[in-house]
Coordinates of C-alpha atoms in Angstrom, one line a residue:
X1 CA -33.9 -13.8 9.3
X2 CA -30.9 -11.7 8.7
X3 CA -27.8 -10.3 10.3
X4 CA -25.4 -7.5 9.4
X5 CA -22.0 -9.3 9.8
X6 CA -19.5 -6.7 8.7
X7 CA -18.1 -6.3 12.2
X8 CA -17.9 -10.0 12.7
X9 CA -15.6 -10.3 9.8
X10 CA -13.2 -8.0 11.5
X11 CA -13.6 -9.4 15.0
X12 CA -12.7 -12.9 13.8
X13 CA -9.2 -11.5 13.2
X14 CA -8.7 -10.4 16.8
X15 CA -5.8 -12.4 18.2
X16 CA -7.1 -15.0 20.7
X17 CA -10.8 -14.3 19.9
X18 CA -13.0 -17.4 20.4
X19 CA -16.8 -17.7 19.8
X20 CA -18.9 -19.8 22.1
X21 CA -22.4 -21.3 21.9
X22 CA -24.9 -21.2 24.7
X23 CA -23.2 -24.1 26.4
X24 CA -19.8 -22.6 26.2
X25 CA -18.5 -24.8 23.4
X26 CA -16.3 -23.2 20.8
X27 CA -18.0 -22.6 17.4
X28 CA -17.6 -21.1 14.1
X29 CA -19.9 -18.0 14.4
X30 CA -21.3 -18.1 10.9
X31 CA -22.1 -21.8 11.1
X32 CA -23.7 -21.2 14.5
X33 CA -26.0 -18.5 13.0
X34 CA -26.9 -20.8 10.1
X35 CA -27.7 -23.7 12.4
X36 CA -30.0 -21.4 14.5
X37 CA -32.1 -20.2 11.6
X38 CA -30.4 -17.2 10.0
X39 CA -30.8 -17.3 6.3
X40 CA -29.6 -13.8 5.2
X41 CA -26.6 -11.6 5.7
X42 CA -25.7 -8.0 4.9
X43 CA -22.2 -6.9 3.9
X44 CA -20.8 -3.5 2.8
X45 CA -19.3 -2.4 -0.5
X46 CA -18.1 1.0 0.5
X47 CA -16.3 3.6 -1.7
X48 CA -12.8 4.2 -0.4
X49 CA -12.5 0.9 1.3
X50 CA -9.5 -1.1 0.2
X51 CA -10.1 -4.3 -1.6
X52 CA -7.4 -6.3 0.1
X53 CA -7.3 -6.6 3.9
X54 CA -4.2 -5.2 5.4
X55 CA -3.3 -7.8 8.1
X56 CA -0.3 -5.8 9.2
X57 CA -2.5 -2.8 10.0
X58 CA -4.8 -5.1 12.0
X59 CA -1.8 -6.5 13.9
X60 CA -0.7 -3.0 14.8
X61 CA -4.2 -1.9 15.8
X62 CA -5.5 -1.8 19.4
X63 CA -7.6 -5.0 19.3
X64 CA -8.9 -4.6 22.8
X65 CA -12.5 -3.6 23.6
X66 CA -11.4 -0.7 25.8
X67 CA -14.2 1.8 26.4
X68 CA -16.6 -0.4 24.4
X69 CA -14.6 0.2 21.3
X70 CA -16.3 -2.6 19.4
X71 CA -19.8 -1.4 20.4
X72 CA -19.0 2.0 18.9
X73 CA -17.6 0.5 15.7
X74 CA -14.1 1.9 16.4
X75 CA -12.3 -1.3 15.5
X76 CA -10.5 -1.1 12.2
X77 CA -12.5 -2.6 9.3
X78 CA -11.3 -5.3 6.9
X79 CA -11.0 -5.0 3.2
X80 CA -13.7 -5.8 0.8
X81 CA -12.0 -9.2 0.0
X82 CA -13.0 -10.7 3.4
X83 CA -16.7 -9.7 3.0
X84 CA -16.8 -11.1 -0.6
X85 CA -15.3 -14.3 0.7
X86 CA -17.9 -14.5 3.5
X87 CA -20.7 -13.7 1.0
X88 CA -19.6 -16.4 -1.3
X89 CA -19.5 -19.0 1.5
X90 CA -22.9 -18.0 2.8
X91 CA -24.4 -18.0 -0.7
X92 CA -23.1 -21.5 -1.1
X93 CA -25.0 -22.4 2.1
X94 CA -28.2 -21.2 0.6
X95 CA -28.4 -17.9 2.4
X96 CA -29.7 -14.6 0.9
X97 CA -27.1 -12.0 0.3
X98 CA -27.8 -8.3 0.9
X99 CA -25.1 -5.8 -0.3
X100 CA -25.1 -2.2 0.8
X101 CA -23.3 0.2 -1.7
X102 CA -22.1 3.2 0.3
X103 CA -20.6 6.3 -1.1
X104 CA -21.2 8.8 1.8
X105 CA -18.3 9.3 4.1
X106 CA -18.0 9.9 7.9
X107 CA -16.3 12.9 9.5
X108 CA -15.4 13.3 13.2
X109 CA -17.8 16.1 13.8
X110 CA -21.3 16.7 15.3
X111 CA -24.1 16.0 12.9
X112 CA -22.4 13.1 11.1
X113 CA -25.1 11.4 9.0
X114 CA -22.6 9.3 7.0
X115 CA -23.2 11.3 3.9
X116 CA -20.2 13.6 3.5
X117 CA -19.2 14.0 -0.1
X118 CA -15.8 12.2 -0.7
X119 CA -13.1 14.8 -0.5
X120 CA -12.0 14.1 -4.1
X121 CA -15.5 14.7 -5.3
X122 CA -16.2 18.1 -3.6
X123 CA -15.5 20.2 -6.7
X124 CA -17.4 18.1 -9.2
X125 CA -20.6 19.1 -10.9
X126 CA -23.8 17.1 -10.6
X127 CA -23.2 15.2 -13.9
X128 CA -19.6 14.6 -13.1
X129 CA -20.7 13.1 -9.8
X130 CA -23.2 10.9 -11.6
X131 CA -20.3 9.6 -13.7
X132 CA -18.3 8.8 -10.6
X133 CA -21.2 7.0 -9.1
X134 CA -21.6 5.0 -12.3
X135 CA -18.0 4.0 -12.5
X136 CA -17.6 3.0 -8.8
X137 CA -21.0 1.3 -8.4
X138 CA -19.9 -1.0 -11.2
X139 CA -16.5 -1.5 -9.6
X140 CA -17.9 -2.3 -6.2
X141 CA -20.6 -4.6 -7.3
X142 CA -18.2 -6.4 -9.6
X143 CA -16.2 -7.7 -6.7
X144 CA -19.2 -9.8 -5.7
X145 CA -20.4 -10.7 -9.2
X146 CA -16.9 -11.8 -10.3
X147 CA -16.9 -14.2 -7.3
X148 CA -20.1 -15.7 -8.5
X149 CA -22.3 -13.9 -5.9
X150 CA -25.4 -12.2 -7.2
X151 CA -26.9 -10.2 -4.4
X152 CA -30.6 -10.9 -3.6
X153 CA -30.9 -7.3 -2.5
X154 CA -28.8 -4.2 -3.1
X155 CA -29.3 -1.4 -0.7
X156 CA -28.6 2.2 -1.9
X157 CA -26.6 3.8 0.9
X158 CA -27.0 3.2 4.7
X159 CA -29.6 5.1 6.7
X160 CA -30.1 7.5 3.8
X161 CA -33.5 9.1 4.8
X162 CA -32.2 12.6 4.2
X163 CA -30.7 11.7 0.8
X164 CA -27.1 10.8 -0.2
X165 CA -23.9 12.7 -0.7
X166 CA -24.9 16.2 0.6
X167 CA -22.7 16.9 3.6
X168 CA -19.5 18.9 3.7
X169 CA -17.3 20.9 6.1
X170 CA -17.8 24.6 6.1
X171 CA -14.9 27.2 6.5
X172 CA -15.2 26.8 10.3
X173 CA -14.8 23.0 10.1
X174 CA -18.5 22.4 11.0
X175 CA -21.0 20.2 9.2
X176 CA -23.0 21.9 6.5
X177 CA -25.6 20.6 4.0
X178 CA -26.0 21.1 0.2
X179 CA -29.7 21.6 0.3
X180 CA -32.5 23.8 -1.0
X181 CA -33.1 26.1 -4.0
X182 CA -29.5 27.2 -4.3
X183 CA -28.7 23.7 -5.4
X184 CA -31.8 23.1 -7.6
X185 CA -31.7 24.8 -11.0
X186 CA -28.0 24.6 -11.7
X187 CA -25.2 22.1 -12.1
X188 CA -24.2 22.1 -8.4
X189 CA -23.9 18.6 -7.0
X190 CA -26.2 17.4 -4.2
X191 CA -28.2 14.3 -3.3
X192 CA -30.3 16.0 -0.5
X193 CA -34.0 15.1 -0.5
X194 CA -34.9 18.8 -0.7
X195 CA -33.8 18.8 -4.3
X196 CA -35.6 15.5 -5.1
X197 CA -34.8 15.2 -8.8
X198 CA -31.1 15.2 -8.1
X199 CA -31.4 12.8 -5.1
X200 CA -33.6 10.5 -7.2
X201 CA -31.1 10.7 -10.0
X202 CA -28.3 9.4 -7.8
X203 CA -30.4 6.4 -6.7
X204 CA -31.5 5.7 -10.3
X205 CA -27.9 5.8 -11.5
X206 CA -26.8 3.2 -9.0
X207 CA -29.7 0.9 -9.8
X208 CA -29.1 1.1 -13.5
X209 CA -25.3 0.5 -13.1
X210 CA -25.9 -2.6 -11.1
X211 CA -28.5 -3.9 -13.5
X212 CA -26.2 -3.4 -16.4
X213 CA -23.4 -5.3 -14.7
X214 CA -25.7 -8.2 -14.0
X215 CA -26.8 -8.3 -17.7
X216 CA -23.2 -8.1 -18.9
X217 CA -22.5 -11.3 -17.0
X218 CA -25.5 -13.1 -18.2
X219 CA -27.2 -12.9 -14.8
X220 CA -31.0 -12.3 -14.5
X221 CA -31.4 -8.8 -13.2
X222 CA -34.9 -9.7 -12.0
X223 CA -33.3 -11.8 -9.3
X224 CA -31.8 -8.8 -7.6
X225 CA -34.1 -6.3 -5.7
X226 CA -33.2 -2.8 -4.9
X227 CA -33.8 -1.1 -1.5
X228 CA -33.6 2.4 0.0
X229 CA -32.6 2.3 3.7
X230 CA -33.9 4.8 6.2
X231 CA -33.3 5.1 10.0
X232 CA -35.6 3.7 12.7
X233 CA -37.3 7.1 13.0
X234 CA -40.9 6.4 11.8
X235 CA -41.5 9.9 10.6
X236 CA -38.4 9.9 8.4
X237 CA -39.2 6.4 7.1
X238 CA -42.7 7.6 6.2
X239 CA -41.5 10.8 4.5
X240 CA -38.9 8.8 2.5
X241 CA -41.6 6.3 1.5
X242 CA -43.9 9.2 0.4
X243 CA -41.1 10.8 -1.7
X244 CA -40.5 7.6 -3.6
X245 CA -44.0 6.1 -3.8
X246 CA -46.5 8.9 -3.3
X247 CA -44.8 12.0 -4.9
X248 CA -46.2 14.3 -7.5
X249 CA -46.2 12.7 -11.0
X250 CA -43.5 15.0 -12.3
X251 CA -41.4 15.2 -9.1
X252 CA -38.5 13.2 -10.6
X253 CA -37.9 16.0 -13.0
X254 CA -39.3 19.2 -11.5
X255 CA -38.1 21.0 -8.4
X256 CA -40.8 21.9 -6.0
X257 CA -40.6 24.5 -3.3
X258 CA -43.3 24.8 -0.7
X259 CA -45.5 22.5 -2.8
X260 CA -45.2 24.7 -5.9
X261 CA -43.3 23.8 -9.1
X262 CA -40.2 26.0 -9.8
X263 CA -38.6 24.4 -12.8
X264 CA -37.2 21.4 -14.5
X265 CA -33.9 20.3 -13.0
X266 CA -31.9 20.0 -16.2
X267 CA -28.7 19.0 -14.5
X268 CA -30.2 15.6 -14.2
X269 CA -29.9 13.9 -17.7
X270 CA -33.2 13.7 -19.6
X271 CA -33.1 9.9 -19.7
X272 CA -32.8 9.7 -15.9
X273 CA -35.5 12.4 -15.4
X274 CA -37.9 10.3 -17.5
X275 CA -37.5 7.2 -15.4
X276 CA -40.0 6.7 -12.5
X277 CA -38.2 5.9 -9.3
X278 CA -41.3 4.2 -7.8
X279 CA -40.9 1.5 -10.5
X280 CA -37.2 1.0 -9.7
X281 CA -37.2 0.7 -5.9
X282 CA -38.6 -2.6 -4.7
X283 CA -37.9 -2.4 -0.9
X284 CA -37.8 0.3 1.7
X285 CA -36.8 -0.4 5.3

């Protein structure tokens, strides 16, 4: 029985905030959840998020819930340090730890699917982007591993049923997608599901990087499962499931258009193309 507690970490820093049980008695919120049967938490390891919480920024922030600010996730977030601290505590309490690794960014525009390419990655090729994903996956997961927390589940991106790292702003400042054939048989970077070998390559790279960091610390990689997270839309969940687990035998390497093979996507390194994603992903939700 799990809970995503990233916002709780921030809300505990609101001046004067208290947490009450059903009888109105003041409680520690995490202990309250544990005492009421919760045995798993999810926290975020997001690219671009500072490691250390800036308490001065929080003090200067508007901490009220004006216009349902908290419900719309408009309260400033904490640094990674507070979520690592909470994960360590909950792991010590015997809880399962789920860590979402998130690279896609948000933009204040219509059509925000949380998968905007980071601004400093926009001009990178596909392989250069893979290298960035490798470097920063290792860095983000290391915060938890160095604290002695081995995640039970690592989720690759949040609500990524259309892929990962494929959105950008066009010349008019509107959302656009890196999708389709113009991104297939070249070195242009995209993780959109329409170019499946490139999308699968990003997912594989993250899984391999986490596994390598676990092994490097003497941890058993079999203890950590890997998940792809879709939205609550059942059609999108089904199509994501089918792409991963019911795709054509060579779909991790060959670009298909309208069901017909077009060519091998050579921008994806051969060792990644050779891996079968259905044997790397354990969980889909």
